[in-house]
mmCIF file of C-alpha atoms in Angstrom:
data_model
loop_
_atom_site.group_PDB
_atom_site.id
_atom_site.type_symbol
_atom_site.label_atom_id
_atom_site.label_comp_id
_atom_site.label_asym_id
_atom_site.label_seq_id
_atom_site.Cartn_x
_atom_site.Cartn_y
_atom_site.Cartn_z
ATOM 1 C CA MET A 1 222.326 5.045 102.781
ATOM 2 C CA SER A 2 219.576 6.293 105.014
ATOM 3 C CA THR A 3 216.364 5.288 104.165
ATOM 4 C CA ILE A 4 212.680 5.689 105.015
ATOM 5 C CA TYR A 5 209.226 4.152 103.842
ATOM 6 C CA ARG A 6 206.212 4.785 102.132
ATOM 7 C CA LEU A 7 203.486 1.910 102.624
ATOM 8 C CA ARG A 8 200.576 1.796 100.594
ATOM 9 C CA PRO A 9 197.378 0.632 98.830
ATOM 10 C CA SER A 10 197.542 -2.431 97.037
ATOM 11 C CA ASN A 11 195.658 -1.416 93.846
ATOM 12 C CA ASP A 12 196.205 0.530 90.190
ATOM 13 C CA TYR A 13 196.634 3.973 91.651
ATOM 14 C CA THR A 14 199.673 2.610 94.038
ATOM 15 C CA ILE A 15 200.961 0.599 90.336
ATOM 16 C CA GLU A 16 200.568 3.969 88.217
ATOM 17 C CA GLU A 17 202.420 5.696 91.096
ATOM 18 C CA LEU A 18 205.719 3.149 90.616
ATOM 19 C CA THR A 19 205.395 3.089 87.014
ATOM 20 C CA ASP A 20 205.031 6.430 86.588
ATOM 21 C CA ASN A 21 207.702 7.397 88.684
ATOM 22 C CA TYR A 22 205.679 10.182 90.924
ATOM 23 C CA LEU A 23 204.401 10.830 94.423
ATOM 24 C CA TRP A 24 201.598 11.539 95.502
ATOM 25 C CA PHE A 25 201.189 13.725 97.317
ATOM 26 C CA SER A 26 196.917 14.147 99.057
ATOM 27 C CA LYS A 27 194.693 17.291 99.791
ATOM 28 C CA PRO A 28 193.901 17.493 103.401
ATOM 29 C CA SER A 29 189.855 16.921 101.827
ATOM 30 C CA PHE A 30 191.209 13.622 101.122
ATOM 31 C CA PHE A 31 192.601 12.496 104.619
ATOM 32 C CA ASN A 32 190.788 10.387 107.455
ATOM 33 C CA ASP A 33 191.082 13.350 110.027
ATOM 34 C CA THR A 34 189.586 16.238 107.839
ATOM 35 C CA GLU A 35 191.194 17.865 110.570
ATOM 36 C CA ASP A 36 194.840 16.633 110.575
ATOM 37 C CA SER A 37 196.674 19.593 109.342
ATOM 38 C CA ASN A 38 193.999 22.615 109.600
ATOM 39 C CA ILE A 39 195.389 25.893 109.926
ATOM 40 C CA ILE A 40 191.055 26.346 109.546
ATOM 41 C CA SER A 41 189.778 24.336 112.378
ATOM 42 C CA PHE A 42 192.285 26.108 114.912
ATOM 43 C CA ALA A 43 190.941 30.234 113.383
ATOM 44 C CA ASN A 44 187.117 29.594 113.155
ATOM 45 C CA LYS A 45 187.715 27.642 117.504
ATOM 46 C CA ASN A 46 190.366 30.854 117.772
ATOM 47 C CA ALA A 47 189.660 34.272 117.792
ATOM 48 C CA SER A 48 192.979 35.793 118.110
ATOM 49 C CA ILE A 49 194.048 33.389 115.451
ATOM 50 C CA HIS A 50 191.144 33.810 113.526
ATOM 51 C CA ASP A 51 191.840 37.845 112.423
ATOM 52 C CA LEU A 52 195.623 37.462 112.800
ATOM 53 C CA ILE A 53 194.782 35.137 109.235
ATOM 54 C CA GLU A 54 192.091 37.916 108.241
ATOM 55 C CA ARG A 55 195.066 40.700 108.675
ATOM 56 C CA LEU A 56 197.765 38.859 106.900
ATOM 57 C CA PHE A 57 196.225 37.400 104.387
ATOM 58 C CA ASN A 58 193.878 39.290 103.697
ATOM 59 C CA GLY A 59 190.986 36.705 104.462
ATOM 60 C CA LEU A 60 190.027 33.321 105.616
ATOM 61 C CA GLU A 61 189.041 32.037 102.174
ATOM 62 C CA VAL A 62 192.316 32.747 100.377
ATOM 63 C CA ILE A 63 194.512 30.800 103.411
ATOM 64 C CA LYS A 64 191.723 28.523 103.490
ATOM 65 C CA ASN A 65 191.859 27.767 99.280
ATOM 66 C CA PHE A 66 195.562 27.656 99.702
ATOM 67 C CA LEU A 67 196.113 25.132 101.889
ATOM 68 C CA SER A 68 193.441 22.446 100.320
ATOM 69 C CA ASN A 69 195.643 23.174 97.265
ATOM 70 C CA VAL A 70 198.680 22.110 99.321
ATOM 71 C CA GLY A 71 199.516 18.305 99.643
ATOM 72 C CA ILE A 72 201.747 15.608 101.886
ATOM 73 C CA CYS A 73 203.595 12.679 101.252
ATOM 74 C CA CYS A 74 203.379 10.240 104.385
ATOM 75 C CA PHE A 75 207.002 8.464 105.199
ATOM 76 C CA THR A 76 208.107 6.410 108.436
ATOM 77 C CA ASN A 77 211.731 6.416 108.878
ATOM 78 C CA LYS A 78 211.163 2.822 110.295
ATOM 79 C CA GLN A 79 209.906 -0.016 108.781
ATOM 80 C CA PRO A 80 206.606 -1.328 109.896
ATOM 81 C CA ASN A 81 206.102 -4.406 111.205
ATOM 82 C CA SER A 82 202.366 -6.163 109.174
ATOM 83 C CA ASN A 83 200.376 -5.687 112.047
ATOM 84 C CA SER A 84 200.855 -2.443 112.259
ATOM 85 C CA TRP A 85 199.367 -1.915 108.405
ATOM 86 C CA ARG A 86 196.012 -1.976 109.487
ATOM 87 C CA ARG A 87 197.039 1.819 110.909
ATOM 88 C CA PHE A 88 197.605 3.962 107.706
ATOM 89 C CA PRO A 89 195.356 3.983 104.884
ATOM 90 C CA ASN A 90 194.141 0.656 102.578
ATOM 91 C CA CYS A 91 196.931 -0.767 104.134
ATOM 92 C CA LYS A 92 195.850 -3.282 105.090
ATOM 93 C CA ASN A 93 197.498 -5.111 102.279
ATOM 94 C CA GLY A 94 199.641 -2.641 101.305
ATOM 95 C CA ILE A 95 203.025 -2.575 99.850
ATOM 96 C CA MET A 96 205.690 -1.090 101.973
ATOM 97 C CA ILE A 97 208.350 0.961 99.033
ATOM 98 C CA GLU A 98 211.343 1.847 100.239
ATOM 99 C CA TYR A 99 213.279 5.078 99.730
ATOM 100 C CA ASN A 100 216.996 6.848 99.146
ATOM 101 C CA ARG A 101 215.327 9.719 101.655
ATOM 102 C CA GLU A 102 219.110 11.277 100.769
ATOM 103 C CA GLU A 103 218.165 11.552 96.838
ATOM 104 C CA LEU A 104 213.906 12.291 97.431
ATOM 105 C CA GLU A 105 215.587 15.803 99.160
ATOM 106 C CA GLU A 106 217.757 16.263 96.636
ATOM 107 C CA TYR A 107 215.935 15.840 93.873
ATOM 108 C CA PHE A 108 213.076 17.706 95.729
ATOM 109 C CA ILE A 109 215.822 20.610 96.327
ATOM 110 C CA GLN A 110 216.656 20.644 92.890
ATOM 111 C CA ASN A 111 213.283 20.727 91.247
ATOM 112 C CA TYR A 112 211.195 22.484 94.036
ATOM 113 C CA GLY A 113 214.723 24.763 96.589
ATOM 114 C CA LEU A 114 212.182 22.225 99.278
ATOM 115 C CA GLY A 115 214.905 21.899 101.856
ATOM 116 C CA ASP A 116 214.483 19.350 104.871
ATOM 117 C CA CYS A 117 211.831 18.329 103.816
ATOM 118 C CA PHE A 118 210.942 15.718 105.616
ATOM 119 C CA LYS A 119 209.475 16.621 109.114
ATOM 120 C CA LYS A 120 208.322 14.727 112.038
ATOM 121 C CA VAL A 121 205.213 14.264 113.458
ATOM 122 C CA ASP A 122 203.729 14.149 116.255
ATOM 123 C CA TYR A 123 200.622 11.248 116.859
ATOM 124 C CA ARG A 124 198.490 12.708 119.863
ATOM 125 C CA ARG A 125 195.163 10.457 120.539
ATOM 126 C CA THR A 126 193.380 13.968 121.062
ATOM 127 C CA PRO A 127 193.430 17.523 118.344
ATOM 128 C CA THR A 128 194.922 20.327 119.560
ATOM 129 C CA ILE A 129 193.803 22.463 121.361
ATOM 130 C CA PHE A 130 195.064 25.816 122.193
ATOM 131 C CA GLU A 131 194.021 26.278 125.844
ATOM 132 C CA SER A 132 192.038 29.852 126.672
ATOM 133 C CA THR A 133 190.773 32.130 128.911
ATOM 134 C CA ASN A 134 188.893 33.974 126.318
ATOM 135 C CA GLN A 135 188.524 33.760 123.149
ATOM 136 C CA TYR A 136 191.166 35.571 122.307
ATOM 137 C CA ASN A 137 194.319 34.648 123.932
ATOM 138 C CA ILE A 138 196.403 30.859 124.485
ATOM 139 C CA LEU A 139 198.127 28.813 126.595
ATOM 140 C CA TRP A 140 201.765 30.212 125.884
ATOM 141 C CA GLU A 141 203.593 29.059 128.023
ATOM 142 C CA GLU A 142 203.392 27.129 131.735
ATOM 143 C CA SER A 143 205.951 26.918 135.000
ATOM 144 C CA SER A 144 207.304 24.285 136.138
ATOM 145 C CA ASN A 145 205.296 25.548 139.537
ATOM 146 C CA GLY A 146 201.790 25.052 137.626
ATOM 147 C CA ASN A 147 201.860 29.177 136.809
ATOM 148 C CA ARG A 148 200.224 29.302 133.364
ATOM 149 C CA LEU A 149 201.223 32.942 130.876
ATOM 150 C CA TYR A 150 198.827 33.596 128.153
ATOM 151 C CA LYS A 151 199.251 36.373 125.233
ATOM 152 C CA SER A 152 196.734 36.287 122.006
ATOM 153 C CA PHE A 153 198.454 35.337 119.008
ATOM 154 C CA TYR A 154 199.186 38.580 117.825
ATOM 155 C CA ASN A 155 201.545 39.635 120.068
ATOM 156 C CA ILE A 156 203.570 36.130 120.382
ATOM 157 C CA ILE A 157 203.922 36.598 115.746
ATOM 158 C CA THR A 158 205.024 40.127 116.696
ATOM 159 C CA GLU A 159 206.860 39.286 119.339
ATOM 160 C CA VAL A 160 209.140 36.312 117.531
ATOM 161 C CA SER A 161 208.922 39.013 114.057
ATOM 162 C CA ASP A 162 210.721 41.693 116.526
ATOM 163 C CA GLN A 163 213.034 39.121 117.299
ATOM 164 C CA ASN A 164 214.598 38.540 113.947
ATOM 165 C CA THR A 165 214.266 42.126 113.073
ATOM 166 C CA LEU A 166 217.418 42.857 115.759
#
């Protein structure tokens, strides 16, 4: 059995989550960092991304509304030591819950069609910012000798789409 862990605050909501047998998925508006997992912030800072989202979803508001209602439930692969608990929202004196990862994955597959639902998150000290030479392109590739290739987001998506249809 592989295990995953979840830290939750010691409060009535956590007790309710355990007694009523559900998992709480937090919406982006409740994140400590409202820019975290926020595709719209990328669109607002890069015209290429903005234009592509506008075209794909017939407006930024459509995807913005959808993304504002998508929840995230966080787990960790390693049992955190008590000194690191303070980094988790409201968990300085929280509760650590151990789950059977395979059982949770099977539940999400059977009930929601969500296979491979646990993704590794790369936490960074600074937010991801797409490096650009202008408002319409982003850094796509950097070689070991320092040469940089910039492409528009639209060109990147088009190339990936073309490769997938071959």
